[in-house]
mmCIF file of C-alpha atoms and ligand atoms in Angstrom:
data_model
loop_
_atom_site.group_PDB
_atom_site.id
_atom_site.type_symbol
_atom_site.label_atom_id
_atom_site.label_comp_id
_atom_site.label_asym_id
_atom_site.label_seq_id
_atom_site.Cartn_x
_atom_site.Cartn_y
_atom_site.Cartn_z
ATOM 1 C CA MET A 1 0.000 0.000 0.000
ATOM 2 C CA LEU A 2 1.050 3.545 -0.726
ATOM 3 C CA LEU A 3 0.996 6.278 1.903
ATOM 4 C CA CYS A 4 0.458 9.688 0.266
ATOM 5 C CA ILE A 5 1.486 12.745 2.285
ATOM 6 C CA ASP A 6 0.469 16.248 1.213
ATOM 7 C CA CYS A 7 2.079 18.834 3.426
ATOM 8 C CA GLY A 8 0.794 22.395 3.009
ATOM 9 C CA ASN A 9 1.803 25.501 4.944
ATOM 10 C CA THR A 10 -1.215 25.058 7.248
ATOM 11 C CA ASN A 11 -2.173 21.369 7.221
ATOM 12 C CA THR A 12 -0.556 18.038 6.500
ATOM 13 C CA VAL A 13 -2.808 15.322 5.076
ATOM 14 C CA PHE A 14 -2.045 11.584 5.051
ATOM 15 C CA SER A 15 -4.022 9.218 2.865
ATOM 16 C CA ILE A 16 -3.583 5.478 2.295
ATOM 17 C CA TRP A 17 -4.006 4.219 -1.277
ATOM 18 C CA ASP A 18 -4.619 0.487 -1.681
ATOM 19 C CA GLY A 19 -4.244 0.600 -5.477
ATOM 20 C CA GLU A 20 -7.950 1.198 -6.068
ATOM 21 C CA ARG A 21 -9.175 3.606 -3.471
ATOM 22 C CA PHE A 22 -8.141 5.743 -0.500
ATOM 23 C CA LEU A 23 -8.764 3.846 2.735
ATOM 24 C CA CYS A 24 -8.696 6.934 4.930
ATOM 25 C CA THR A 25 -7.623 10.569 5.056
ATOM 26 C CA LEU A 26 -6.004 11.952 8.212
ATOM 27 C CA ARG A 27 -5.228 15.607 8.821
ATOM 28 C CA THR A 28 -2.862 17.325 11.227
ATOM 29 C CA SER A 29 -1.432 20.827 11.431
ATOM 30 C CA THR A 30 1.948 21.430 9.822
ATOM 31 C CA HIS A 31 4.897 21.889 12.213
ATOM 32 C CA HIS A 32 8.465 21.376 11.138
ATOM 33 C CA SER A 33 9.416 20.441 14.690
ATOM 34 C CA ARG A 34 7.118 17.378 14.730
ATOM 35 C CA THR A 35 9.316 14.298 14.973
ATOM 36 C CA ALA A 36 9.030 10.977 13.152
ATOM 37 C CA ASP A 37 7.965 9.352 16.432
ATOM 38 C CA ALA A 38 5.265 11.966 16.944
ATOM 39 C CA TYR A 39 3.908 11.370 13.429
ATOM 40 C CA PHE A 40 3.770 7.648 14.070
ATOM 41 C CA THR A 41 2.043 7.971 17.435
ATOM 42 C CA TRP A 42 -0.642 10.136 15.866
ATOM 43 C CA PHE A 43 -0.935 8.026 12.725
ATOM 44 C CA SER A 44 -1.105 4.612 14.412
ATOM 45 C CA THR A 45 -3.636 5.831 16.989
ATOM 46 C CA LEU A 46 -6.040 6.998 14.272
ATOM 47 C CA ILE A 47 -5.526 3.920 12.104
ATOM 48 C CA LYS A 48 -6.397 1.757 15.100
ATOM 49 C CA HIS A 49 -9.382 3.955 15.946
ATOM 50 C CA TYR A 50 -10.814 3.539 12.450
ATOM 51 C CA GLY A 51 -10.012 -0.193 12.436
ATOM 52 C CA ILE A 52 -8.037 0.047 9.183
ATOM 53 C CA GLU A 53 -5.818 -2.841 8.144
ATOM 54 C CA THR A 54 -2.688 -1.352 6.603
ATOM 55 C CA ASP A 55 0.383 -2.752 5.006
ATOM 56 C CA ILE A 56 2.322 0.324 3.916
ATOM 57 C CA THR A 57 5.346 -0.435 1.780
ATOM 58 C CA GLU A 58 5.733 2.840 -0.121
ATOM 59 C CA VAL A 59 5.502 6.543 0.685
ATOM 60 C CA ILE A 60 5.231 9.638 -1.515
ATOM 61 C CA ILE A 61 5.512 13.175 -0.145
ATOM 62 C CA SER A 62 4.644 16.596 -1.520
ATOM 63 C CA SER A 63 5.620 19.410 0.799
ATOM 64 C CA THR A 64 5.382 23.171 0.381
ATOM 65 C CA VAL A 65 7.396 23.416 3.619
ATOM 66 C CA PRO A 66 10.928 22.119 2.942
ATOM 67 C CA ARG A 67 11.826 21.787 6.626
ATOM 68 C CA VAL A 68 9.219 19.123 7.388
ATOM 69 C CA VAL A 69 10.592 16.718 4.802
ATOM 70 C CA PHE A 70 13.453 15.561 7.007
ATOM 71 C CA ASN A 71 11.204 14.200 9.753
ATOM 72 C CA LEU A 72 8.790 12.700 7.221
ATOM 73 C CA ARG A 73 11.697 10.873 5.600
ATOM 74 C CA VAL A 74 12.758 9.480 8.967
ATOM 75 C CA PHE A 75 9.113 8.494 9.610
ATOM 76 C CA ALA A 76 8.985 6.513 6.332
ATOM 77 C CA ASP A 77 12.331 4.903 6.918
ATOM 78 C CA ARG A 78 11.849 3.993 10.578
ATOM 79 C CA PHE A 79 8.265 2.740 10.482
ATOM 80 C CA PHE A 80 7.759 1.487 6.919
ATOM 81 C CA ASN A 81 11.322 0.667 6.038
ATOM 82 C CA CYS A 82 11.206 2.607 2.793
ATOM 83 C CA ARG A 83 12.734 5.600 1.071
ATOM 84 C CA PRO A 84 9.951 8.019 0.213
ATOM 85 C CA LEU A 85 9.560 9.592 -3.207
ATOM 86 C CA VAL A 86 9.640 13.367 -2.705
ATOM 87 C CA VAL A 87 7.952 15.500 -5.394
ATOM 88 C CA GLY A 88 10.202 18.304 -6.565
ATOM 89 C CA ARG A 89 13.406 16.346 -5.956
ATOM 90 C CA PRO A 90 15.395 15.545 -9.103
ATOM 91 C CA GLU A 91 14.958 11.785 -8.635
ATOM 92 C CA CYS A 92 11.153 12.146 -8.732
ATOM 93 C CA LEU A 93 10.118 12.170 -12.398
ATOM 94 C CA LEU A 94 7.055 14.057 -13.563
ATOM 95 C CA PRO A 95 4.821 12.842 -16.384
ATOM 96 C CA HIS A 96 5.137 16.333 -17.922
ATOM 97 C CA PRO A 97 7.987 18.600 -16.777
ATOM 98 C CA PRO A 98 6.953 22.212 -16.073
ATOM 99 C CA ARG A 99 7.740 24.980 -18.537
ATOM 100 C CA VAL A 100 8.765 27.950 -16.379
ATOM 101 C CA ASP A 101 11.653 30.416 -16.106
ATOM 102 C CA ALA A 102 15.012 28.778 -15.492
ATOM 103 C CA GLY A 103 15.763 28.412 -11.781
ATOM 104 C CA THR A 104 12.099 28.602 -10.702
ATOM 105 C CA GLN A 105 11.130 26.123 -8.007
ATOM 106 C CA VAL A 106 7.459 25.450 -8.651
ATOM 107 C CA GLY A 107 5.542 24.491 -5.496
ATOM 108 C CA PRO A 108 5.314 20.683 -5.429
ATOM 109 C CA ASP A 109 1.596 20.934 -4.624
ATOM 110 C CA ARG A 110 1.122 22.713 -7.940
ATOM 111 C CA LEU A 111 3.032 20.050 -9.849
ATOM 112 C CA VAL A 112 0.901 17.393 -8.174
ATOM 113 C CA ASN A 113 -2.369 19.222 -8.917
ATOM 114 C CA THR A 114 -1.263 19.560 -12.537
ATOM 115 C CA ALA A 115 -0.565 15.830 -12.876
ATOM 116 C CA ALA A 116 -3.924 15.011 -11.281
ATOM 117 C CA ALA A 117 -5.936 17.413 -13.430
ATOM 118 C CA PHE A 118 -4.329 16.200 -16.652
ATOM 119 C CA ASP A 119 -4.859 12.561 -15.707
ATOM 120 C CA ARG A 120 -8.540 13.132 -15.023
ATOM 121 C CA HIS A 121 -9.494 15.745 -17.576
ATOM 122 C CA GLY A 122 -6.765 16.128 -20.184
ATOM 123 C CA GLY A 123 -5.141 19.508 -20.827
ATOM 124 C CA ASP A 124 -6.206 23.154 -20.965
ATOM 125 C CA ILE A 125 -7.196 23.289 -17.325
ATOM 126 C CA ILE A 126 -6.983 25.893 -14.590
ATOM 127 C CA VAL A 127 -6.646 24.366 -11.116
ATOM 128 C CA VAL A 128 -7.670 26.709 -8.307
ATOM 129 C CA ASP A 129 -6.378 25.509 -4.926
ATOM 130 C CA PHE A 130 -7.705 27.277 -1.825
ATOM 131 C CA GLY A 131 -4.870 26.603 0.612
ATOM 132 C CA THR A 132 -2.782 28.924 2.777
ATOM 133 C CA ALA A 133 -2.220 30.734 -0.494
ATOM 134 C CA THR A 134 -4.770 30.527 -3.286
ATOM 135 C CA THR A 135 -3.003 29.211 -6.345
ATOM 136 C CA PHE A 136 -4.065 29.041 -9.973
ATOM 137 C CA ASP A 137 -2.142 26.401 -11.884
ATOM 138 C CA VAL A 138 -2.313 26.504 -15.662
ATOM 139 C CA VAL A 139 -2.139 23.075 -17.314
ATOM 140 C CA ALA A 140 -1.301 23.191 -21.028
ATOM 141 C CA ALA A 141 -2.874 20.966 -23.680
ATOM 142 C CA ASP A 142 0.042 18.514 -23.364
ATOM 143 C CA GLY A 143 -0.244 18.278 -19.557
ATOM 144 C CA ALA A 144 2.655 20.548 -18.566
ATOM 145 C CA TYR A 145 2.424 23.144 -15.828
ATOM 146 C CA VAL A 146 3.096 26.384 -17.675
ATOM 147 C CA GLY A 147 2.708 28.942 -14.889
ATOM 148 C CA GLY A 148 -0.081 30.443 -12.883
ATOM 149 C CA VAL A 149 -1.068 32.898 -10.215
ATOM 150 C CA ILE A 150 -0.457 33.103 -6.442
ATOM 151 C CA ALA A 151 -2.858 35.169 -4.334
ATOM 152 C CA PRO A 152 -3.078 35.488 -0.541
ATOM 153 C CA GLY A 153 -5.297 32.771 0.913
ATOM 154 C CA VAL A 154 -8.769 33.535 2.226
ATOM 155 C CA ASN A 155 -7.848 32.970 5.872
ATOM 156 C CA LEU A 156 -4.558 34.774 5.433
ATOM 157 C CA SER A 157 -6.429 37.841 4.177
ATOM 158 C CA LEU A 158 -8.757 37.762 7.190
ATOM 159 C CA GLU A 159 -5.798 37.283 9.521
ATOM 160 C CA ALA A 160 -3.894 40.159 7.924
ATOM 161 C CA LEU A 161 -6.781 42.577 8.569
ATOM 162 C CA HIS A 162 -6.969 41.495 12.198
ATOM 163 C CA MET A 163 -3.197 41.727 12.698
ATOM 164 C CA ALA A 164 -2.757 45.114 11.086
ATOM 165 C CA ALA A 165 -5.846 46.996 12.285
ATOM 166 C CA ALA A 166 -6.364 47.491 16.018
ATOM 167 C CA ALA A 167 -10.163 47.642 15.820
ATOM 168 C CA LEU A 168 -10.732 44.703 13.490
ATOM 169 C CA PRO A 169 -11.555 41.393 15.187
ATOM 170 C CA HIS A 170 -10.643 37.911 14.037
ATOM 171 C CA VAL A 171 -13.431 36.809 11.696
ATOM 172 C CA ASP A 172 -14.221 33.416 10.179
ATOM 173 C CA ILE A 173 -15.099 33.382 6.515
ATOM 174 C CA ALA A 174 -18.764 32.948 5.603
ATOM 175 C CA LYS A 175 -20.969 33.990 2.728
ATOM 176 C CA PRO A 176 -22.555 37.278 3.807
ATOM 177 C CA GLN A 177 -26.277 37.792 3.257
ATOM 178 C CA LYS A 178 -25.705 41.138 1.594
ATOM 179 C CA VAL A 179 -22.794 43.046 0.110
ATOM 180 C CA VAL A 180 -23.325 46.108 2.305
ATOM 181 C CA GLY A 181 -22.423 45.044 5.821
ATOM 182 C CA THR A 182 -24.122 46.806 8.724
ATOM 183 C CA ASN A 183 -21.612 45.669 11.345
ATOM 184 C CA THR A 184 -17.839 45.207 11.383
ATOM 185 C CA VAL A 185 -17.893 41.422 11.032
ATOM 186 C CA ALA A 186 -20.316 41.558 8.095
ATOM 187 C CA CYS A 187 -18.200 44.269 6.419
ATOM 188 C CA ILE A 188 -15.053 42.149 6.675
ATOM 189 C CA GLN A 189 -16.795 39.000 5.476
ATOM 190 C CA SER A 190 -18.198 40.909 2.534
ATOM 191 C CA GLY A 191 -14.828 42.355 1.573
ATOM 192 C CA VAL A 192 -13.071 39.020 1.625
ATOM 193 C CA PHE A 193 -15.897 36.839 0.283
ATOM 194 C CA TRP A 194 -17.046 39.050 -2.623
ATOM 195 C CA GLY A 195 -13.493 40.241 -3.187
ATOM 196 C CA TYR A 196 -12.499 36.621 -3.669
ATOM 197 C CA VAL A 197 -15.400 35.881 -5.992
ATOM 198 C CA GLY A 198 -14.216 38.808 -8.118
ATOM 199 C CA LEU A 199 -10.595 37.732 -7.899
ATOM 200 C CA VAL A 200 -11.322 34.197 -9.062
ATOM 201 C CA LYS A 201 -13.576 35.358 -11.919
ATOM 202 C CA GLU A 202 -11.196 38.016 -13.187
ATOM 203 C CA ILE A 203 -8.101 35.844 -13.041
ATOM 204 C CA CYS A 204 -9.779 32.963 -14.872
ATOM 205 C CA VAL A 205 -11.162 35.282 -17.565
ATOM 206 C CA ARG A 206 -7.717 36.781 -18.066
ATOM 207 C CA ILE A 207 -5.937 33.416 -18.160
ATOM 208 C CA ARG A 208 -8.377 32.176 -20.810
ATOM 209 C CA GLY A 209 -7.912 35.436 -22.741
ATOM 210 C CA GLU A 210 -4.130 35.258 -22.558
ATOM 211 C CA ARG A 211 -4.110 31.643 -23.746
ATOM 212 C CA ASP A 212 -6.907 32.336 -26.217
ATOM 213 C CA ARG A 213 -8.903 29.167 -25.561
ATOM 214 C CA GLU A 214 -11.596 27.611 -23.409
ATOM 215 C CA MET A 215 -10.178 26.089 -20.238
ATOM 216 C CA LYS A 216 -11.951 23.930 -17.679
ATOM 217 C CA ILE A 217 -11.677 25.207 -14.092
ATOM 218 C CA ILE A 218 -11.170 22.605 -11.359
ATOM 219 C CA ALA A 219 -11.251 23.759 -7.742
ATOM 220 C CA THR A 220 -9.757 22.043 -4.716
ATOM 221 C CA GLY A 221 -8.858 22.891 -1.091
ATOM 222 C CA GLY A 222 -10.942 23.234 2.053
ATOM 223 C CA LEU A 223 -12.624 26.529 1.260
ATOM 224 C CA ALA A 224 -13.545 25.830 -2.348
ATOM 225 C CA PRO A 225 -17.079 24.528 -1.557
ATOM 226 C CA LEU A 226 -17.962 27.813 0.138
ATOM 227 C CA PHE A 227 -17.324 29.635 -3.118
ATOM 228 C CA GLN A 228 -18.819 26.969 -5.315
ATOM 229 C CA GLN A 229 -22.225 27.250 -3.652
ATOM 230 C CA SER A 230 -22.227 30.946 -4.308
ATOM 231 C CA GLU A 231 -21.513 31.566 -7.943
ATOM 232 C CA ASP A 232 -20.756 29.626 -11.029
ATOM 233 C CA LEU A 233 -17.000 29.917 -10.535
ATOM 234 C CA PHE A 234 -15.760 26.402 -11.293
ATOM 235 C CA ASP A 235 -16.645 23.511 -13.541
ATOM 236 C CA ARG A 236 -15.895 21.016 -10.783
ATOM 237 C CA PHE A 237 -14.788 20.740 -7.165
ATOM 238 C CA GLU A 238 -12.471 17.823 -6.427
ATOM 239 C CA ASP A 239 -11.574 17.401 -2.808
ATOM 240 C CA ASP A 240 -9.108 14.579 -3.498
ATOM 241 C CA LEU A 241 -7.292 16.210 -6.418
ATOM 242 C CA THR A 242 -3.874 16.548 -4.732
ATOM 243 C CA MET A 243 -4.009 13.011 -3.317
ATOM 244 C CA HIS A 244 -4.934 11.677 -6.736
ATOM 245 C CA GLY A 245 -1.948 13.507 -8.225
ATOM 246 C CA LEU A 246 0.376 11.809 -5.753
ATOM 247 C CA THR A 247 -0.836 8.380 -6.899
ATOM 248 C CA VAL A 248 -0.394 9.434 -10.560
ATOM 249 C CA ILE A 249 3.198 10.600 -10.003
ATOM 250 C CA HIS A 250 4.032 7.509 -7.969
ATOM 251 C CA ALA A 251 2.648 5.211 -10.677
ATOM 252 C CA TYR A 252 4.601 7.117 -13.326
ATOM 253 C CA ASN A 253 7.875 6.655 -11.431
ATOM 254 C CA LYS A 254 7.161 2.932 -11.087
ATOM 255 C CA GLU A 255 6.437 2.699 -14.795
ATOM 256 C CA GLN A 256 9.733 4.448 -15.566
ATOM 257 C CA GLY A 257 11.569 2.005 -13.342
ATOM 258 C CA THR A 258 13.000 4.627 -10.986
ATOM 259 C CA LEU A 259 11.379 2.973 -7.952
HETATM 260 N N1 LIG B 1 -13.493 22.857 5.577
HETATM 261 C C1 LIG B 1 -12.911 23.992 5.956
HETATM 262 N N2 LIG B 1 -13.620 25.026 6.471
HETATM 263 C C2 LIG B 1 -13.030 26.180 6.838
HETATM 264 N N3 LIG B 1 -11.716 26.409 6.727
HETATM 265 C C3 LIG B 1 -10.969 25.421 6.229
HETATM 266 C C4 LIG B 1 -11.496 24.170 5.811
HETATM 267 N N4 LIG B 1 -10.475 23.411 5.352
HETATM 268 C C5 LIG B 1 -9.370 24.163 5.445
HETATM 269 N N5 LIG B 1 -9.666 25.358 5.978
HETATM 270 C C6 LIG B 1 -8.755 26.467 6.207
HETATM 271 O O1 LIG B 1 -8.313 26.858 4.925
HETATM 272 C C7 LIG B 1 -6.944 27.246 4.973
HETATM 273 C C8 LIG B 1 -6.191 26.390 4.033
HETATM 274 O O2 LIG B 1 -6.175 25.070 4.512
HETATM 275 P P1 LIG B 1 -5.484 23.929 3.679
HETATM 276 O O3 LIG B 1 -6.252 23.721 2.409
HETATM 277 O O4 LIG B 1 -5.331 22.738 4.553
HETATM 278 O O5 LIG B 1 -4.100 24.655 3.398
HETATM 279 P P2 LIG B 1 -2.638 24.130 3.062
HETATM 280 O O6 LIG B 1 -2.795 23.086 1.990
HETATM 281 O O7 LIG B 1 -1.932 25.362 2.584
HETATM 282 O O8 LIG B 1 -2.044 23.602 4.317
HETATM 283 C C9 LIG B 1 -6.488 27.074 6.397
HETATM 284 O O9 LIG B 1 -6.525 28.325 7.025
HETATM 285 C C10 LIG B 1 -7.504 26.097 6.974
HETATM 286 O O10 LIG B 1 -7.676 26.279 8.360
HETATM 287 C C1 LIG B 2 2.232 28.983 -3.436
HETATM 288 C C2 LIG B 2 2.436 28.032 -2.282
HETATM 289 C C3 LIG B 2 2.926 28.786 -1.063
HETATM 290 C C4 LIG B 2 1.071 27.372 -1.956
HETATM 291 O O1 LIG B 2 1.235 26.543 -0.842
HETATM 292 P P1 LIG B 2 0.028 26.107 0.153
HETATM 293 O O2 LIG B 2 -0.977 27.180 0.165
HETATM 294 O O3 LIG B 2 -0.553 24.836 -0.437
HETATM 295 O O4 LIG B 2 0.652 25.815 1.459
HETATM 296 C C5 LIG B 2 3.422 26.881 -2.683
HETATM 297 O O5 LIG B 2 2.975 26.257 -3.850
HETATM 298 C C6 LIG B 2 4.830 27.386 -2.878
HETATM 299 O O6 LIG B 2 5.555 27.580 -1.932
HETATM 300 N N1 LIG B 2 5.231 27.614 -4.167
HETATM 301 C C7 LIG B 2 6.561 28.041 -4.556
HETATM 302 C C8 LIG B 2 6.549 29.089 -5.622
HETATM 303 C C9 LIG B 2 5.812 28.699 -6.895
HETATM 304 O O7 LIG B 2 5.025 27.743 -6.917
HETATM 305 O O8 LIG B 2 6.035 29.389 -7.910
HETATM 306 K K1 LIG B 3 -2.280 25.206 -2.160
#
């Protein structure tokens, strides 16, 4: 069985792939100081709780936080006796190498989303990932990542207002009833929610214009459903897109004989 680990700047998600389906998805916050032993204690407790039979022999990691990779490597080595495949490392092959400026280190999450979107839908796709940052990944007709857009994440924007302005409270995102807020919380929610709706629309229109073609929009990440219920922003929401991409990249490396 393959253990897929997707480490974002906020959360780290573990999912076990049995070759046909994901047996479970476990989520913890991202901390570079978490040790291999701490990961295993957490992981084995939850696996036992859910009564899942596992036989993990392989591990693949995508991490937007370079510092956590060391402890995740030790975790794979110590508890599953394997060397993990780490997306973004030279030894991890990609089905379609990215076409970006020389020296650019594309976020591994974006490479994984690209591989997943192409596998499921073919090319000419925009992936919108609502993580710590909101990223737009442009997938060309041949499946290569050819660039994109990075915007501050929804929660980061809310946090920034609270941090920088003495009178603004911490607010959780929600769809406001109206655009014109009649209290501080409603005003902030309106600014971020409708601002984001506009941001997503405008960026997608401009990407399609720049590339001069129709492009399917696939959304992923925890906050995507909130926006999907509001407006017709995306063609699809796929919660498991990044995890699927990890299985695609792992299978590709097996096929190429590098594993
Ligand atoms: N279902 C959800 N409802 C509300 N907030 C969420 C949900 N899922 C994730 N978030 C929040 O969205 C932000 C991005 O989370 P996540 O997608 O896990 O980011 P990353 O991949 O960058 O770690 C975080 O601030 C997280 O707390
Ligand atoms: C843009 C990101 C911070 C998004 O990370 P996330 O929100 O998933 O934690 C990450 O993909 C990253 O660090 N990228 C490196 C620069 C680039 O992709 O061009
Ligand atoms: K992301």
